[in-house]
XYZ file of C-alpha atoms in Angstrom:
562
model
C 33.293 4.525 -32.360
C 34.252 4.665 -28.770
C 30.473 3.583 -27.866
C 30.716 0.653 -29.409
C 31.119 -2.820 -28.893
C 33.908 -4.735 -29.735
C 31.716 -6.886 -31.729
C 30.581 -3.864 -33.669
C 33.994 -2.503 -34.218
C 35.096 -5.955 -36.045
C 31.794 -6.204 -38.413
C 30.998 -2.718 -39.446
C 34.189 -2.186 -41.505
C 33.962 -5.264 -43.216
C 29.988 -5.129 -43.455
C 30.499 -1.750 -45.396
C 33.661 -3.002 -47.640
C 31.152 -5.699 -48.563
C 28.350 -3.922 -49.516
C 30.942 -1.563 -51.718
C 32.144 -4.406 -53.200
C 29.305 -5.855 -54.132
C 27.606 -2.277 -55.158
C 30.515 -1.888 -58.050
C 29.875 -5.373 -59.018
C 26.593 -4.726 -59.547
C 26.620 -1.776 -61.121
C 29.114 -3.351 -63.876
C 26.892 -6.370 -64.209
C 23.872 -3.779 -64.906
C 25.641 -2.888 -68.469
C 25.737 -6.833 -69.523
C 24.257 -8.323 -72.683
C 20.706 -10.371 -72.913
C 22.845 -13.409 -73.005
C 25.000 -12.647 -69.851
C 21.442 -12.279 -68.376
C 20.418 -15.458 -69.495
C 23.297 -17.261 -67.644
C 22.744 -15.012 -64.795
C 19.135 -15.777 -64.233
C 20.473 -19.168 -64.545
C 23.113 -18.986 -61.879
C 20.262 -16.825 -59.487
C 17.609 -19.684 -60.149
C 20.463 -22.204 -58.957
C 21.298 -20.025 -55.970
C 18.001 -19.382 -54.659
C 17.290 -23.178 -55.413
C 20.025 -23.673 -53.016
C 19.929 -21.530 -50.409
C 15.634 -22.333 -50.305
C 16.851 -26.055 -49.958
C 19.373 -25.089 -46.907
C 16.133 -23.020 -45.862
C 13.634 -26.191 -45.793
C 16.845 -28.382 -44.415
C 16.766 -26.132 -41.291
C 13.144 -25.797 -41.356
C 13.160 -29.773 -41.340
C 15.516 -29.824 -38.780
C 13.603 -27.930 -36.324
C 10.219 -30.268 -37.098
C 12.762 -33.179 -36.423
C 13.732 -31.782 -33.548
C 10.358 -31.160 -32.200
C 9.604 -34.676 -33.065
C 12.208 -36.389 -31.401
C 11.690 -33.738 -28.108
C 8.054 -34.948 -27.973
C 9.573 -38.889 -28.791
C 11.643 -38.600 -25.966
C 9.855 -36.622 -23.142
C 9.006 -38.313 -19.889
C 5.300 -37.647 -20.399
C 4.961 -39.094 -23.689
C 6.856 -42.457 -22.747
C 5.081 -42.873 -19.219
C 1.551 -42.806 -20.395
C 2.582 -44.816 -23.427
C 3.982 -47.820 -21.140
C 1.190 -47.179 -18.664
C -1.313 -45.006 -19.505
C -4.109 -43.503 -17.291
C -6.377 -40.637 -17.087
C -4.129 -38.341 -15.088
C -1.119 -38.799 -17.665
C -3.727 -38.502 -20.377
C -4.700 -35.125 -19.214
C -1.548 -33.685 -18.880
C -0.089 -34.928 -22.154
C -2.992 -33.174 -23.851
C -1.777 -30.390 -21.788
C 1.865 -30.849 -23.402
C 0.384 -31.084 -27.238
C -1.484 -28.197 -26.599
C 1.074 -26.097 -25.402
C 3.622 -26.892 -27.992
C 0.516 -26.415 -30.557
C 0.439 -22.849 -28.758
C 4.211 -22.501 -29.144
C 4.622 -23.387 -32.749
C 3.024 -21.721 -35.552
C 3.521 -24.446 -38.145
C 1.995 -26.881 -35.485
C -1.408 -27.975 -36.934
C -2.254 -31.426 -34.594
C -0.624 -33.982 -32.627
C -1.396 -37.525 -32.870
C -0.139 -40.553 -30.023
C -0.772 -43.972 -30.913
C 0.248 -46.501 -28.534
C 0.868 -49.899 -28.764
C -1.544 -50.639 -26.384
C -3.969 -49.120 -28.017
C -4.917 -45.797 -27.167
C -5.123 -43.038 -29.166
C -4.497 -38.841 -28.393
C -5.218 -36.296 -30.540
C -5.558 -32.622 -30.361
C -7.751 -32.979 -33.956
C -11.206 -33.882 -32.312
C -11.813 -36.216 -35.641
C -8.847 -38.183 -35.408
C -9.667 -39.214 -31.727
C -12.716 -40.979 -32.969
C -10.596 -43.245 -35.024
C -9.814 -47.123 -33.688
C -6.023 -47.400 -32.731
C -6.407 -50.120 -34.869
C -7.085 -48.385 -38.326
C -4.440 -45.988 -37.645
C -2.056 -48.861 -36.411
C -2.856 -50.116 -40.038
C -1.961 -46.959 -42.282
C 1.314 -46.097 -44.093
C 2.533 -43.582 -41.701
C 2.482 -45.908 -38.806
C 4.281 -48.577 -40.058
C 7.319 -46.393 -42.063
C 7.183 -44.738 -38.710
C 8.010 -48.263 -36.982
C 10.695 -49.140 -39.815
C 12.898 -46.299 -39.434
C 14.017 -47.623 -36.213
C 13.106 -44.859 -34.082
C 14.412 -42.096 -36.791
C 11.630 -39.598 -37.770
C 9.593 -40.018 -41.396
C 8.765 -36.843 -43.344
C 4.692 -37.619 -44.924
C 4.490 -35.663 -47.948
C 0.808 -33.806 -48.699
C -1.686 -35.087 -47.226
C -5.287 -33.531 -46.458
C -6.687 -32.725 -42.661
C -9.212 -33.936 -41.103
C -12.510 -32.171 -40.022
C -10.847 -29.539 -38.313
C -8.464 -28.539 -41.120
C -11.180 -28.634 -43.560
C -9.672 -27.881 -47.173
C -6.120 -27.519 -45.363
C -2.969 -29.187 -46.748
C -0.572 -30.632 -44.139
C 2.852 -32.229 -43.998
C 3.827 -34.470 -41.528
C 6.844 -36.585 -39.370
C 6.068 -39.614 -37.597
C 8.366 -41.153 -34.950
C 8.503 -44.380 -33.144
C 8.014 -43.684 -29.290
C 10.844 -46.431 -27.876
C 11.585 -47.738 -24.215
C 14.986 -47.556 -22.262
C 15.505 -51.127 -24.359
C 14.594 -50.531 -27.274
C 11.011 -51.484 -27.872
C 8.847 -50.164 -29.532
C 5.818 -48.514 -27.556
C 3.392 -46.539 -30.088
C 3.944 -44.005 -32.970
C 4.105 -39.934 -32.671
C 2.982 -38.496 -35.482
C 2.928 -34.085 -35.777
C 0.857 -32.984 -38.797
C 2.193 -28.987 -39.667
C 0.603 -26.713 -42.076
C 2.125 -25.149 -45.358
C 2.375 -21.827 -44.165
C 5.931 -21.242 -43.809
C 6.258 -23.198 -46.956
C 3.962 -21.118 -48.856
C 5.460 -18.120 -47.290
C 9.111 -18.710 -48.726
C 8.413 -21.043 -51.612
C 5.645 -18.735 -53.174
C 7.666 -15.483 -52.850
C 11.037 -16.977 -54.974
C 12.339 -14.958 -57.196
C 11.830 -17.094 -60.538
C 10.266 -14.737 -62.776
C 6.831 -13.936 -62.821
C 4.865 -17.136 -63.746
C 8.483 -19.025 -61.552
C 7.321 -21.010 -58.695
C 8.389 -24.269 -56.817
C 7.828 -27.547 -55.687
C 8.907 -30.231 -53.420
C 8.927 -34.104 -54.376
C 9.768 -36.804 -52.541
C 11.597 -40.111 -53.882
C 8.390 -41.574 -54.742
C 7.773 -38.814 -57.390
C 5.491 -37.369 -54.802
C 4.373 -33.877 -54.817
C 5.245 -32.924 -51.297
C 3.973 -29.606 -52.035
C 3.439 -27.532 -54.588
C 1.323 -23.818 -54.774
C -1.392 -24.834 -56.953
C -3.038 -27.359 -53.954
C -5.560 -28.836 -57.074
C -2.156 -31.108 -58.446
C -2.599 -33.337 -55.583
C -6.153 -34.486 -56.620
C -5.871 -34.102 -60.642
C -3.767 -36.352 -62.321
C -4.113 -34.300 -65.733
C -2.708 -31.542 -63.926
C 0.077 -33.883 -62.488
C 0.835 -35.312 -65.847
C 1.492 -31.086 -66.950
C 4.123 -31.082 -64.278
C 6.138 -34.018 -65.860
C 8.529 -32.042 -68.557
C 9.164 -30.018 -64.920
C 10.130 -33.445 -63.117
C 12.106 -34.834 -66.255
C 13.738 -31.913 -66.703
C 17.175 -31.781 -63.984
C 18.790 -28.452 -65.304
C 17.632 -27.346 -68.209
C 15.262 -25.290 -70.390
C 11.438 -26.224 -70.836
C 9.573 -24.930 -74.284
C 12.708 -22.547 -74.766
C 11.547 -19.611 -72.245
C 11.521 -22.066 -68.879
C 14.171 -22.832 -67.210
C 14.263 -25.743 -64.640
C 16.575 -26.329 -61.949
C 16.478 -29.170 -59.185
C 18.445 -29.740 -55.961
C 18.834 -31.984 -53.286
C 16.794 -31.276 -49.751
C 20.047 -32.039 -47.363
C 19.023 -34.575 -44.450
C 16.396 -35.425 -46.398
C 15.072 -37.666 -49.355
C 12.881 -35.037 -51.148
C 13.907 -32.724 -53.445
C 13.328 -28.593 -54.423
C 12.449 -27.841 -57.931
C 12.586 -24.498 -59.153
C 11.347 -23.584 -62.593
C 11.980 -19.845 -63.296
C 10.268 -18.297 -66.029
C 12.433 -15.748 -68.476
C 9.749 -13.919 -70.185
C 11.101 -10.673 -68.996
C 14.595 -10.589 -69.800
C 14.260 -7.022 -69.979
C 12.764 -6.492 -66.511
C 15.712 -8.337 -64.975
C 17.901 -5.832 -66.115
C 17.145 -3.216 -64.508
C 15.653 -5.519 -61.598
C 19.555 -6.976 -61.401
C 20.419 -4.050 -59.067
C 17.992 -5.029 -56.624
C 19.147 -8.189 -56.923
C 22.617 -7.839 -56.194
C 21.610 -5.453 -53.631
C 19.182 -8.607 -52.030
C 22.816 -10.805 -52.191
C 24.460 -7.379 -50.342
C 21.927 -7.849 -47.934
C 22.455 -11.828 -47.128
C 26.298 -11.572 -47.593
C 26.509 -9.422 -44.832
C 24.145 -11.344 -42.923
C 26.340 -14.413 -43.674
C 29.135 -12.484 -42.574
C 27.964 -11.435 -39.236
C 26.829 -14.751 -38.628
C 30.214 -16.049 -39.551
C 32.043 -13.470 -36.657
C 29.711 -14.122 -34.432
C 30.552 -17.652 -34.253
C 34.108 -16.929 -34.483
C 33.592 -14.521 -31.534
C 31.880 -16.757 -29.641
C 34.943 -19.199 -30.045
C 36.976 -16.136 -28.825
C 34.564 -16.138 -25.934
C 34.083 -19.693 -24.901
C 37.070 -19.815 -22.221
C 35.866 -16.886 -20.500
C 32.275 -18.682 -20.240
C 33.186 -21.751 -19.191
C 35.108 -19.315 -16.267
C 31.678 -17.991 -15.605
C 29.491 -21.469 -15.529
C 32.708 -22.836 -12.993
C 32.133 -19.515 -10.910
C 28.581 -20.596 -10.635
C 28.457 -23.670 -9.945
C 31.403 -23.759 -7.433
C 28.680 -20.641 -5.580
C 25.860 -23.325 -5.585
C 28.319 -25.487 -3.281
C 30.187 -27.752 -5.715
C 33.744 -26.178 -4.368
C 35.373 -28.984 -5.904
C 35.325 -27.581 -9.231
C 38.203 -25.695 -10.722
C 38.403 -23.600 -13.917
C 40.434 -24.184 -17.137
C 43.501 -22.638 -16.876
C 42.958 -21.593 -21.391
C 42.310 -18.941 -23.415
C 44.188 -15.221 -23.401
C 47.050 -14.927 -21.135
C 44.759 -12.515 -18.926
C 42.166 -15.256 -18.706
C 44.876 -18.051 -17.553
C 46.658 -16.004 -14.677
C 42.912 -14.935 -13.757
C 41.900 -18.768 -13.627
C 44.783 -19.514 -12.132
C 44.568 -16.849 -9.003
C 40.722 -18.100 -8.507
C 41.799 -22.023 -8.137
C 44.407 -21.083 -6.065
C 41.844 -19.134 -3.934
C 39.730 -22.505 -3.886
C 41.948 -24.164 -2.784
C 43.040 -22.419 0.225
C 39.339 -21.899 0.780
C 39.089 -25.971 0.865
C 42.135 -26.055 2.773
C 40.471 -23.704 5.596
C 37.075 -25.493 5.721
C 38.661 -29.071 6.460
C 40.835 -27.155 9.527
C 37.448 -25.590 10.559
C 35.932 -29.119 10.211
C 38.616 -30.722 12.420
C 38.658 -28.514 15.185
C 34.661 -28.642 15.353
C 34.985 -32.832 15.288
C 37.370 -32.039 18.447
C 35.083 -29.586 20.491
C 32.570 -31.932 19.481
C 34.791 -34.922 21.243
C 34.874 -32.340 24.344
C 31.293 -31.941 24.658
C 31.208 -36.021 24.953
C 33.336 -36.227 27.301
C 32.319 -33.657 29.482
C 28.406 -35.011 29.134
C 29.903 -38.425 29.857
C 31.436 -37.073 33.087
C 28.064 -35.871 34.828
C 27.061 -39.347 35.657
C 25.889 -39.641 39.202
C 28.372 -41.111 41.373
C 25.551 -41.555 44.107
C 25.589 -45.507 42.685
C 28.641 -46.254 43.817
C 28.438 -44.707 47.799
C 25.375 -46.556 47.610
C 26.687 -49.850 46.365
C 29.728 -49.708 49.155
C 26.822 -49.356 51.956
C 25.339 -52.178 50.523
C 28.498 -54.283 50.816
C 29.376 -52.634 54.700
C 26.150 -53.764 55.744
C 26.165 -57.212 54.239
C 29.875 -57.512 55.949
C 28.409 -56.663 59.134
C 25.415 -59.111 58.935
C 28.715 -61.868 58.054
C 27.146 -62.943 54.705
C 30.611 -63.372 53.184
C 29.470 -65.165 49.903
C 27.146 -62.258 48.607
C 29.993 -59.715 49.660
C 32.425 -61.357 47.446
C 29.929 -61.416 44.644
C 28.350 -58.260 45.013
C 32.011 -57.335 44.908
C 33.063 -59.398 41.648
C 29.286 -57.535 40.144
C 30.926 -53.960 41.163
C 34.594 -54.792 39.927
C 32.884 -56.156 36.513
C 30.565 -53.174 36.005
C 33.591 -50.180 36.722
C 36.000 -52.193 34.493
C 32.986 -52.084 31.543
C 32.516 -48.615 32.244
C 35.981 -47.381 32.122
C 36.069 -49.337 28.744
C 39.550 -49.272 28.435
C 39.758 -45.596 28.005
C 37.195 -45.269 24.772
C 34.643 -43.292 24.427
C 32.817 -45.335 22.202
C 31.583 -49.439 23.523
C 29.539 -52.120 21.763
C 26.090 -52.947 22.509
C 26.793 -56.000 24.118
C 29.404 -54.633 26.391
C 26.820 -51.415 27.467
C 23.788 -54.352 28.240
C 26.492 -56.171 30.210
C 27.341 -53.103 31.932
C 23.770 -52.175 32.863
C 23.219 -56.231 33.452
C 25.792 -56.101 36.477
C 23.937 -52.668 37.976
C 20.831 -54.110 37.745
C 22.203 -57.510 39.764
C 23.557 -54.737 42.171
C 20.632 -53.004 42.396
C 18.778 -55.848 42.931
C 20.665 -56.941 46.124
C 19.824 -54.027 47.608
C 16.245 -54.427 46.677
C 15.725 -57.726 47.102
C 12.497 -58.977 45.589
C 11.192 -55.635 44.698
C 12.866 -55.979 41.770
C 12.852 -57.646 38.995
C 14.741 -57.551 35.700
C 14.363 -59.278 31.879
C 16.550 -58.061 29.199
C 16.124 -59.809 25.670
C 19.232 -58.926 23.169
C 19.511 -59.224 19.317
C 22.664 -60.551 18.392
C 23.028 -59.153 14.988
C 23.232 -55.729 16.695
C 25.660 -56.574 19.148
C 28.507 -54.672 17.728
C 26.534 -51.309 17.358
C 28.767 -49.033 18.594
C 27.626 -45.940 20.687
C 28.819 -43.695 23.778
C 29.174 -45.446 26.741
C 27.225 -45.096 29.929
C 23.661 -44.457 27.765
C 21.527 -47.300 29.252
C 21.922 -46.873 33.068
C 20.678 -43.466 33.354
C 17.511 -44.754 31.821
C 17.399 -48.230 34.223
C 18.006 -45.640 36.896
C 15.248 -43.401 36.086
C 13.147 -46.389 35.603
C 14.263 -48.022 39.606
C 13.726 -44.568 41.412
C 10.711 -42.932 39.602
C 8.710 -46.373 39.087
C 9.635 -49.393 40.864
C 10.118 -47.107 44.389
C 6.588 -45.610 43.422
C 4.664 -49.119 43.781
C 3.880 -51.253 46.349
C 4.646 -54.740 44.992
C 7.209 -56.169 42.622
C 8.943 -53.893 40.121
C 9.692 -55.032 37.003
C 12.209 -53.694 34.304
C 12.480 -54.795 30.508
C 15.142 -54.088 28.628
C 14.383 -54.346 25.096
C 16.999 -54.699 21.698
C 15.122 -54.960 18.366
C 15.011 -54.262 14.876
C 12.080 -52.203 13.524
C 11.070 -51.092 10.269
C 15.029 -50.711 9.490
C 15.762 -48.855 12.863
C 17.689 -50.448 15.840
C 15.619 -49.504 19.044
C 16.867 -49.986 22.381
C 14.041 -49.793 25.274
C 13.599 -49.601 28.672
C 10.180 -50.253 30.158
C 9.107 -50.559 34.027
C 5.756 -51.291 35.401
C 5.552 -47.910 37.553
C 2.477 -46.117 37.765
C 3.146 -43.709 34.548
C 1.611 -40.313 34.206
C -1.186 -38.508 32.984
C -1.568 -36.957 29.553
C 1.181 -34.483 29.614
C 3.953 -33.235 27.434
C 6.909 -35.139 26.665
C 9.019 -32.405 27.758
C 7.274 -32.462 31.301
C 7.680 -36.704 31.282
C 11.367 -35.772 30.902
C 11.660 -33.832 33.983
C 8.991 -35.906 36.209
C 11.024 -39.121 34.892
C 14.600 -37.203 36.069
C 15.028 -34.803 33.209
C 18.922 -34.122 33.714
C 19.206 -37.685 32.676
C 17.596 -38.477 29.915
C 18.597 -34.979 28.848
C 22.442 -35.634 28.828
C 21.897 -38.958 27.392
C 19.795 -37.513 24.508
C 22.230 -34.471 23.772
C 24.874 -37.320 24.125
C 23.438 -39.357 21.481
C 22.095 -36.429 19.351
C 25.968 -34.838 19.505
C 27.513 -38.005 18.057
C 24.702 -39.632 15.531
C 22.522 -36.277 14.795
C 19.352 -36.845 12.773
C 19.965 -40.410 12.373
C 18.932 -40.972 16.025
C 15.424 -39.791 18.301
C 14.065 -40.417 21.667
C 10.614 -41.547 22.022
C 9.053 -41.434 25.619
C 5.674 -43.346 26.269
C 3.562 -42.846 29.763
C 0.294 -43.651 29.520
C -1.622 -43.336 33.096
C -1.479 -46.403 35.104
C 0.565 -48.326 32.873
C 4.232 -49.488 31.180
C 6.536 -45.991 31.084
C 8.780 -47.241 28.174
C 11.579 -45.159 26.851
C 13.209 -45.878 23.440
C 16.361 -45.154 21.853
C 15.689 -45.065 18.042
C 18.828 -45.238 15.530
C 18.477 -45.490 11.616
C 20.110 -47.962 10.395
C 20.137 -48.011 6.726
């Protein structure tokens, strides 16, 4: 006993107090009169009536269930509202492998409302979506309201030659509502025959199924279907509710649950004799599905027992495939509770650590912008105060106070009150006045046009991004050419990105890599502006560099914006 489950230790002792019980009884029910018999064979006939109709109610179920699978599968629905070859071929696919899957599975009929028609019976394809839009099964399908519709026996086609078939229909609907075609699964009678033909009703006992309409749904002998003398012999059976039939027949009927047909039994008492000393083996077939009943029952109360600790085990899970917000129910056993307790308390301080981890790596990130941001090249501004000594010497007072004004203006932008982070407009202002600057000292070999979009003017972004790239474009372009430089600067919105470009009309480069344009156009840069940009916006942002060979060198900021 030490080897085995705790499962094991709750059902064998009651499994084998059972099957004692039920031994004794049977072995004092062995010694009872004809008549006792009688009532017994009675009670049996009702019994296995029963527990057959449970049977064909879960048997039922599970064709339902298939049905309304199939009803409600993405396949079946898509090439129903919109059907093509490619859907076509891989719904056959579908029919075919639940055909494969399901031994009772004979064929599998779509009809849309379209009109198209797929079948896994070959002879059933040939039919007009129209004829089979016509027939019984199509419209009770269609009446139901999208519930499936049990067929009772019916014949198949060419490729179930002489083979009785049931079947359930089902109305294929929309999101809405409406009603896009019929699904209809014809199954065979071989599970039926399997159970219904081995009942223990005697030994000329068999059973039946009828529907409301009086029906046969199915019965053993296949020739009632066709014969209506041999259907008119079945009537006493049909009349009959519970009750004897010419004295030696008894008759019992019952309910199919979830369903409108119903399981006739007619048991045969011939051999009241042989069940006598058959009754052992019949209480010792009820031994048999008591204690299956009874393990079935613990297991589900075990599984009760066991549902806390699972849902433990699904939050354990699913918090390691990243969803850390989860925590588990603090229920069950007192041992389960503290040990769901100790584990949220663990997530949390585990959440609690990753948001301090998070901060600090926002503030190193804030570091490395502000130390990029520092390595601009002062060489502007000893540049720009030469300018203004020389134009002092040459007495041109006007352009020193305005060149002045320009300078003043483009330091107060860049300091930007102390932020890291400026508007658009404020960073094309800022590169506006170095370009005016720039252009005093370069007279008219330079030239500037910059063309803004005002519904991107308060994009914010690090400061000091633009003039590296106007610089790059003044000292490895315009100083390259001979006559007037020109440099665009370019705000527009493109395919849902914002893109920022600079463009000058210097003599570009030959096919090379964009790596080498980076360094040949002043690599550090671009490079600090693009680590810059990449730092603070990440995927959401690229640099594209174009330098075709005697032409426009354009660089482009690129930022999604949706």
């Amino acid at each position: 006993m030490k080897n085995l489950s705790l499962f094991q230790k709750l059902v064998l002792p009651l499994m084998v107090m059972l099957f004692l019980i039920l031994a004794l009884l049977g072995v004092g029910f062995y010694h009872i009169s004809a008549q006792e018999i009688r009532h017994q064979t009675e009670a049996e006939t009702q019994e296995i009536v029963k527990q057959s109709s449970y049977f064909l109610e879960f048997y039922l179920k599970k064709v339902k269930e298939t049905s309304t699978s199939l009803v409600g599968h993405s396949q079946v629905k898509d090439y129903s509202q919109a059907p093509t070859l490619e859907k076509e071929a891989s719904l056959r696919e579908l029919f075919a492998t639940m055909i494969d899957a399901d031994k009772d599975l004979v064929s599998a009929v779509l009809v849309t409302k379209s009109g198209q028609v797929i079948a896994t019976d070959s002879s059933i394809s040939m039919k007009t979506s129209s004829d089979m839009m016509a027939e019984s099964w199509y419209q009770e399908a269609i009446d139901t309201n999208g519930s499936p519709v049990l067929i009772p026996a019916q014949q198949g086609g060419r490729s179930q030659e002489n083979q009785w078939l049931i079947s359930v229909t089902q109305e294929v609907r929309d999101k809405s509502g409406k009603n896009l075609g019929v699904l209809r699964l014809d199954l065979s009678y071989d599970t039926l025959a399997n159970y219904l033909d081995h009942l223990k009703l005697g030994e000329d006992g068999f059973a039946f199924i009828l529907n409301e309409q009086k029906e046969f749904v199915y019965h053993p002998q296949h020739t009632v279907y066709l014969s209506s003398q041999e259907m008119r012999e079945q009537e006493p059976f049909i009349q009959e509710e519970n009750g004897y039939v010419a004295g030696n027949t008894y008759v019992y009927q019952n309910d199919i649950p979830g369903t409108t047909w119903r399981l006739i039994g007619v048991a045969s008492l011939e051999a009241l004799g042989q069940l006598q000393t058959k009754l052992m083996k019949t209480f010792l077939g009820l031994s048999f599905l008591a204690l299956l009943l009874t393990a079935s029952g613990l297991w589900i109360i075990l599984r009760q027992w066991a549902r806390p600790l699972k849902d433990f085990q699904q939050t354990i899970l699913k918090v390691g495939t990243g969803q850390v917000h989860l925590r588990a129910k603090e229920e069950g056993a007192p041992e389960l509770v503290q040990l769901a307790s100790n584990f949220n308390q663990m997530l949390n301080q585990m959440e609690q650590l990753m948001l301090t981890i998070k901060e600090e790596e926002q503030e190193v990130r804030r570091y490395e912008l502000r130390a990029l941001a520092s390595q601009i090249n002062p060489h502007f501004l000893y540049n720009t105060l030469d300018t203004i000594v020389w134009m002092a010497e040459l007495q041109k007072g006007p352009k020193v106070v305005e060149l002045t004004k320009s300078l003043a203006h483009y330091f107060r932008l860049a300091l930007n009150r102390g932020h890291e982070q400026i508007r658009l407009q404020d960073e094309i202002d800022h590169v506006r006045q170095y370009l005016f600057i720039q252009q005093e000292r370069y007279g008219k070999k330079l030239t500037y046009e910059i063309r803004e979009n005002p519904d991107s003017a308060d994009f914010l972004l690090p400061k000091l991004v633009l003039q590296p790239l106007v610089e790059n474009a003044i000292y490895h372009g315009i100083k390259q050419i001979q006559g007037t430089g020109i440099i665009k600067i370019n705000v527009r919105s493109l395919a849902g990105n914002l893109v920022i470009s600079v463009s000058d009309n210097g003599p570009g480069f030959a096919e090379v890599k964009e790596e080498e344009i980076r360094l040949k156009l002043g690599g550090v840069g671009l490079t600090n502006v693009d680590q810059r940009l990449k730092l603070q916006f990440g995927d959401d942002y690229h640099m594209e560099i174009q330098s075709p060979p005697d032409g426009w060198t354009t660089v482009s900021l690129c930022f999604k914006m949706d």
